[in-house]
Amino acid sequence: MSIEKKPGGTHSFFEGYTGFLFKALLTILLIVYVVSKVQYNSIVAMFFTVSIPLFIAGSSLFLVNVFFQYKKWELLSKELLHVTQPNSIIKSLFYGHALGAFTPVRAGEYVGRKIPYNDVTISDCTAATLLDKTSGLLFIYLFGIVALTGNLLTKGVIGKEEYLYNGSVMLSVAIAFLGIIVLAAWLLRKKILALNFIQKFVESLKKFRTLSPRVLIKLGVYSFFVVLSFSAQFALLTKSFSLSHSVIELFWIGSIMFFLKSLIPPITIGELGVRESVTIFSLSFASVSQAAAFNVSISMFFTNIAAPALVGLLMMWLKKK
């Protein structure tokens, strides 16, 4: 039996391989830079003084977060993709985590979620995943803008000129990057819209019209609790490394951190380096040490990205066995 090679397959392979290497190199450089700025000894020493109960409480919120992620994906799978089997929905969610953690702009998550859904097209699954992600992003923006505005109104801007300057630079870079993407998409819109996948994807987006207000409200509620659990986890983990700070204050600082991070494209593996830098910057508003901020960020990486990715990889390996 002969195997037909797809045109451009080798090119696509090397293109993806080069992209991953670039992402890996950028991740290493960012992590090395951040660690060198924070000092390795301070990072290690923090783990010997951490509050174990608070650390466990914060880490365990990962389970709450995954539960509401599952409820969101279950809702969209049933309403848009007509998939009702819990086993398939769970596999889809974790396969997405597994492939999304290590691919540029988490593109693998869209492919991973499709794998268990044999009777669902890739365009339909991509559209549903996009709605899933967008609904969460809206609440990240809501929490972040409220927290940032409240922080500035209650504490003022005096003495925070450096933070405001750095924040403005980060925001300007993010807006410029997004502007370049939008401009490129506009200039190439005819070629993009002519692509077969894009045409199918646009047709898949039209299915959103069939969602009832009840479904949209449930999607909003689940998204709210996903973002709420992220910020609560951030607050408890930070509190475990820095006991002198209020959990409520740290919750709102966490909301600011997620908001700022969402403005930066996922250019590194698992957003390593980027997350640490934004966390250190955000927690500087509350005068939390850089070592504590770094440890909070790394802890969240392992609980929210590495752990689900490993579960997904294990599921895929067991399926092959």
Coordinates of C-alpha atoms in Angstrom, one line a residue:
M1 CA 0.0 0.0 0.0
S2 CA 1.5 3.3 -1.0
I3 CA 1.3 6.4 1.1
E4 CA 0.7 9.6 -0.7
K5 CA 2.7 12.5 0.6
K6 CA 0.9 15.8 1.0
P7 CA 2.3 18.7 -0.8
G8 CA 4.3 21.1 1.4
G9 CA 4.3 18.5 4.2
T10 CA 8.1 18.8 4.8
H11 CA 7.9 22.6 4.6
S12 CA 5.1 22.6 7.2
F13 CA 7.1 20.3 9.5
F14 CA 10.2 22.5 9.4
E15 CA 8.1 25.6 9.8
G16 CA 6.4 24.3 12.9
Y17 CA 9.7 22.9 14.2
T18 CA 11.4 26.2 13.7
G19 CA 8.6 28.0 15.5
F20 CA 8.8 25.7 18.4
L21 CA 12.6 26.1 18.7
F22 CA 12.2 29.9 18.6
K23 CA 9.5 29.7 21.3
A24 CA 11.7 27.4 23.4
L25 CA 14.7 29.7 23.1
L26 CA 12.7 32.8 24.0
T27 CA 11.3 30.9 27.0
I28 CA 14.8 30.0 28.3
L29 CA 16.1 33.5 27.8
L30 CA 13.2 35.1 29.6
I31 CA 13.4 32.7 32.5
V32 CA 17.2 33.1 32.9
Y33 CA 16.8 36.9 32.8
V34 CA 14.0 36.9 35.4
V35 CA 15.8 34.5 37.7
S36 CA 19.0 36.5 37.4
K37 CA 17.1 39.7 38.4
V38 CA 15.3 38.0 41.3
Q39 CA 18.3 36.0 42.6
Y40 CA 18.1 32.2 42.7
N41 CA 18.9 31.9 46.5
S42 CA 16.0 34.2 47.4
I43 CA 13.6 32.1 45.2
V44 CA 14.7 28.8 46.9
A45 CA 14.7 30.3 50.4
M46 CA 11.0 31.4 50.0
F47 CA 9.9 27.8 49.7
F48 CA 11.3 27.0 53.2
T49 CA 9.1 29.7 54.8
V50 CA 5.9 29.1 52.8
S51 CA 2.7 28.6 54.7
I52 CA 1.8 25.0 53.8
P53 CA -2.0 25.2 54.6
L54 CA -2.4 28.4 52.4
F55 CA -0.2 26.9 49.7
I56 CA -2.3 23.7 49.6
A57 CA -5.6 25.7 49.7
G58 CA -4.4 27.8 46.8
S59 CA -3.2 24.9 44.7
S60 CA -6.4 22.9 45.3
L61 CA -8.4 25.6 43.6
F62 CA -7.0 24.2 40.5
L63 CA -9.7 21.5 40.8
V64 CA -12.4 24.1 41.1
N65 CA -11.1 25.8 38.0
V66 CA -11.0 22.6 36.0
F67 CA -14.5 21.8 37.1
F68 CA -15.9 25.0 35.7
Q69 CA -13.7 24.7 32.6
Y70 CA -15.4 21.3 32.1
K71 CA -18.9 22.7 32.6
K72 CA -18.2 25.4 30.0
W73 CA -16.9 22.9 27.4
E74 CA -19.7 20.5 28.2
L75 CA -22.3 23.2 27.6
L76 CA -20.7 24.2 24.3
S77 CA -20.1 20.6 23.2
K78 CA -23.8 19.7 23.7
E79 CA -25.3 22.9 22.3
L80 CA -23.0 23.5 19.3
L81 CA -21.2 20.2 18.6
H82 CA -24.0 17.8 19.7
V83 CA -21.5 15.7 21.8
T84 CA -23.1 14.5 25.0
Q85 CA -20.7 11.7 26.3
P86 CA -18.9 13.0 29.5
N87 CA -15.9 10.7 28.7
S88 CA -15.4 12.3 25.3
I89 CA -15.8 15.8 26.7
I90 CA -13.3 15.2 29.5
K91 CA -10.8 13.8 27.0
S92 CA -11.3 16.7 24.6
L93 CA -10.7 19.2 27.4
F94 CA -7.4 17.6 28.6
Y95 CA -6.2 16.8 25.1
G96 CA -6.5 20.5 24.4
H97 CA -4.4 21.3 27.5
A98 CA -1.8 18.8 26.4
L99 CA -1.3 20.1 22.9
G100 CA -1.9 23.7 23.7
A101 CA 0.8 24.0 26.4
F102 CA 3.6 23.5 23.9
T103 CA 2.5 25.0 20.7
P104 CA 2.7 28.6 19.4
V105 CA -0.2 30.8 20.5
R106 CA -1.7 27.6 22.0
A107 CA -2.9 26.6 18.5
G108 CA -2.6 22.9 19.5
E109 CA -5.5 23.3 21.9
Y110 CA -7.9 23.7 19.0
V111 CA -6.6 20.6 17.4
G112 CA -6.4 18.7 20.6
R113 CA -10.1 19.3 21.5
K114 CA -11.1 17.9 18.2
I115 CA -9.3 14.5 18.6
P116 CA -12.0 12.6 20.6
Y117 CA -14.9 14.2 18.5
N118 CA -14.9 11.9 15.5
D119 CA -18.1 13.2 14.0
V120 CA -17.3 16.9 14.5
T121 CA -15.5 19.0 11.9
I122 CA -12.3 20.9 12.8
S123 CA -13.9 24.2 11.9
D124 CA -16.9 23.6 14.2
C125 CA -14.6 22.6 17.1
T126 CA -12.4 25.6 16.5
A127 CA -15.3 27.9 16.6
A128 CA -16.7 26.4 19.8
T129 CA -13.2 26.6 21.4
L130 CA -12.9 30.2 20.3
L131 CA -16.2 31.1 22.0
D132 CA -15.0 29.2 25.1
K133 CA -11.8 31.3 25.2
T134 CA -13.5 34.6 24.4
S135 CA -16.1 34.3 27.1
G136 CA -13.4 33.9 29.7
L137 CA -11.4 36.7 28.3
L138 CA -14.3 39.1 28.7
F139 CA -14.4 38.5 32.4
I140 CA -10.6 38.8 32.7
Y141 CA -11.0 42.3 31.1
L142 CA -13.9 43.1 33.4
F143 CA -12.1 42.0 36.6
G144 CA -8.9 43.6 35.5
I145 CA -10.3 47.0 34.5
V146 CA -12.3 47.2 37.8
A147 CA -9.3 46.2 39.9
L148 CA -6.9 48.6 38.1
T149 CA -9.3 51.5 38.3
G150 CA -10.0 50.8 42.0
N151 CA -6.3 50.6 42.8
L152 CA -5.6 53.9 41.2
L153 CA -8.6 55.7 42.8
T154 CA -8.0 54.3 46.3
K155 CA -4.2 54.6 46.4
G156 CA -3.6 57.4 44.0
V157 CA -0.7 57.7 41.5
I158 CA 1.8 59.6 43.7
G159 CA 4.9 57.4 44.1
K160 CA 3.7 55.1 41.4
E161 CA 5.1 57.0 38.4
E162 CA 7.6 54.2 37.6
Y163 CA 4.8 51.5 37.7
L164 CA 2.5 53.6 35.5
Y165 CA 5.3 54.2 33.0
N166 CA 6.2 50.5 32.8
G167 CA 2.5 49.6 32.6
S168 CA 2.0 52.1 29.8
V169 CA 5.0 50.7 27.9
M170 CA 3.6 47.2 28.2
L171 CA 0.1 48.3 27.1
S172 CA 1.6 50.3 24.2
V173 CA 3.6 47.3 23.0
A174 CA 0.6 45.0 23.2
I175 CA -1.6 47.4 21.3
A176 CA 1.0 47.9 18.7
F177 CA 1.4 44.1 18.2
L178 CA -2.3 43.6 18.0
G179 CA -2.5 46.6 15.6
I180 CA 0.1 45.0 13.3
I181 CA -1.9 41.7 13.3
V182 CA -5.2 43.5 12.5
L183 CA -3.5 45.6 9.7
A184 CA -1.9 42.5 8.2
A185 CA -5.2 40.6 8.3
W186 CA -7.0 43.6 6.7
L187 CA -4.4 43.8 3.9
L188 CA -4.6 40.1 3.2
R189 CA -8.3 39.8 3.9
K190 CA -9.1 38.6 0.3
K191 CA -6.6 35.8 0.4
I192 CA -7.5 34.9 3.9
L193 CA -11.3 34.7 3.1
A194 CA -10.6 32.7 0.0
L195 CA -9.0 29.9 2.1
N196 CA -11.3 26.8 2.3
F197 CA -10.8 26.4 6.1
I198 CA -11.7 30.1 6.8
Q199 CA -14.9 29.8 4.7
K200 CA -15.9 26.7 6.7
F201 CA -14.9 28.5 9.9
V202 CA -17.1 31.5 9.1
E203 CA -20.0 29.1 8.5
S204 CA -19.3 27.5 11.9
L205 CA -19.4 30.9 13.6
K206 CA -23.0 31.4 12.2
K207 CA -24.1 28.5 14.5
F208 CA -23.6 30.8 17.5
R209 CA -27.0 32.4 16.5
T210 CA -28.7 29.2 17.6
L211 CA -27.6 29.7 21.2
S212 CA -30.5 30.7 23.5
P213 CA -30.2 33.4 26.1
R214 CA -30.3 30.7 28.8
V215 CA -27.2 29.0 27.3
L216 CA -25.3 32.3 27.0
I217 CA -26.2 33.2 30.7
K218 CA -24.9 29.8 31.8
L219 CA -21.7 30.3 29.7
G220 CA -21.2 33.6 31.4
V221 CA -21.7 32.2 34.9
Y222 CA -19.2 29.4 34.3
S223 CA -16.7 31.9 32.8
F224 CA -17.2 34.1 35.8
F225 CA -16.3 31.3 38.2
V226 CA -13.3 30.2 36.1
V227 CA -11.8 33.7 36.4
L228 CA -12.9 34.1 40.0
S229 CA -11.0 30.8 40.9
F230 CA -7.9 32.0 39.1
S231 CA -7.8 35.3 41.0
A232 CA -8.6 33.5 44.3
Q233 CA -5.8 31.0 43.7
F234 CA -3.4 33.8 42.9
A235 CA -4.3 35.6 46.2
L236 CA -4.0 32.5 48.4
L237 CA -0.6 31.4 46.8
T238 CA 0.7 34.9 47.2
K239 CA -0.5 35.0 50.8
S240 CA 1.3 31.7 51.5
F241 CA 4.6 33.4 50.5
S242 CA 3.9 36.8 51.9
L243 CA 1.7 36.6 55.1
S244 CA 1.7 40.3 55.8
H245 CA -0.7 41.1 52.9
S246 CA -4.5 41.0 52.7
V247 CA -6.1 38.3 50.7
I248 CA -8.7 40.8 49.3
E249 CA -5.9 43.1 48.1
L250 CA -4.0 40.3 46.6
F251 CA -7.2 39.1 44.8
W252 CA -7.5 42.4 43.0
I253 CA -3.8 42.5 42.3
G254 CA -4.2 39.0 40.7
S255 CA -7.1 40.4 38.5
I256 CA -4.7 43.2 37.3
M257 CA -2.0 40.6 36.6
F258 CA -4.3 38.4 34.5
F259 CA -5.6 41.5 32.6
L260 CA -2.1 42.7 31.8
K261 CA -1.0 39.2 30.8
S262 CA -3.9 38.7 28.5
L263 CA -2.7 41.7 26.5
I264 CA 0.6 40.0 25.7
P265 CA 0.6 37.3 23.0
P266 CA 1.6 33.8 24.2
I267 CA 5.1 33.9 22.6
T268 CA 6.8 31.4 25.0
I269 CA 6.1 27.8 26.0
G270 CA 3.3 27.8 28.6
E271 CA 3.8 31.6 28.8
L272 CA 6.8 31.0 31.0
G273 CA 8.9 34.1 31.5
V274 CA 6.0 36.4 30.4
R275 CA 3.8 35.3 33.3
E276 CA 6.7 35.7 35.8
S277 CA 7.6 39.2 34.5
V278 CA 3.9 40.4 34.7
T279 CA 3.4 38.8 38.1
I280 CA 6.5 40.6 39.5
F281 CA 5.3 43.9 38.0
S282 CA 1.8 43.5 39.3
L283 CA 2.7 42.5 42.8
S284 CA 5.1 45.5 43.0
F285 CA 1.9 47.5 43.6
A286 CA 1.5 45.7 46.9
S287 CA 5.3 45.8 47.7
V288 CA 5.5 42.0 47.5
S289 CA 9.1 40.8 47.1
Q290 CA 10.2 39.7 43.6
A291 CA 11.2 36.2 44.9
A292 CA 7.7 35.7 46.3
A293 CA 6.1 36.9 43.1
F294 CA 8.3 34.6 41.0
N295 CA 7.3 31.6 43.2
V296 CA 3.6 32.4 42.9
S297 CA 3.9 32.5 39.1
I298 CA 5.8 29.2 38.9
S299 CA 3.4 27.5 41.2
M300 CA 0.5 28.6 39.1
F301 CA 2.3 27.4 36.0
F302 CA 2.6 23.9 37.4
T303 CA -0.9 23.7 38.8
N304 CA -2.8 25.3 35.9
I305 CA -0.8 24.5 32.8
A306 CA 1.8 21.7 33.4
A307 CA -0.5 19.5 35.5
P308 CA -3.5 19.5 33.1
A309 CA -1.1 19.0 30.2
L310 CA 0.5 16.0 31.8
V311 CA -3.0 14.5 32.5
G312 CA -3.9 15.0 28.8
L313 CA -0.6 13.4 27.7
L314 CA -1.2 10.5 30.0
M315 CA -4.8 10.1 28.6
M316 CA -3.4 10.1 25.0
W317 CA -0.7 7.6 25.9
L318 CA -3.2 5.2 27.6
K319 CA -5.5 5.5 24.5
K320 CA -2.6 4.3 22.3
K321 CA -1.8 1.5 24.7

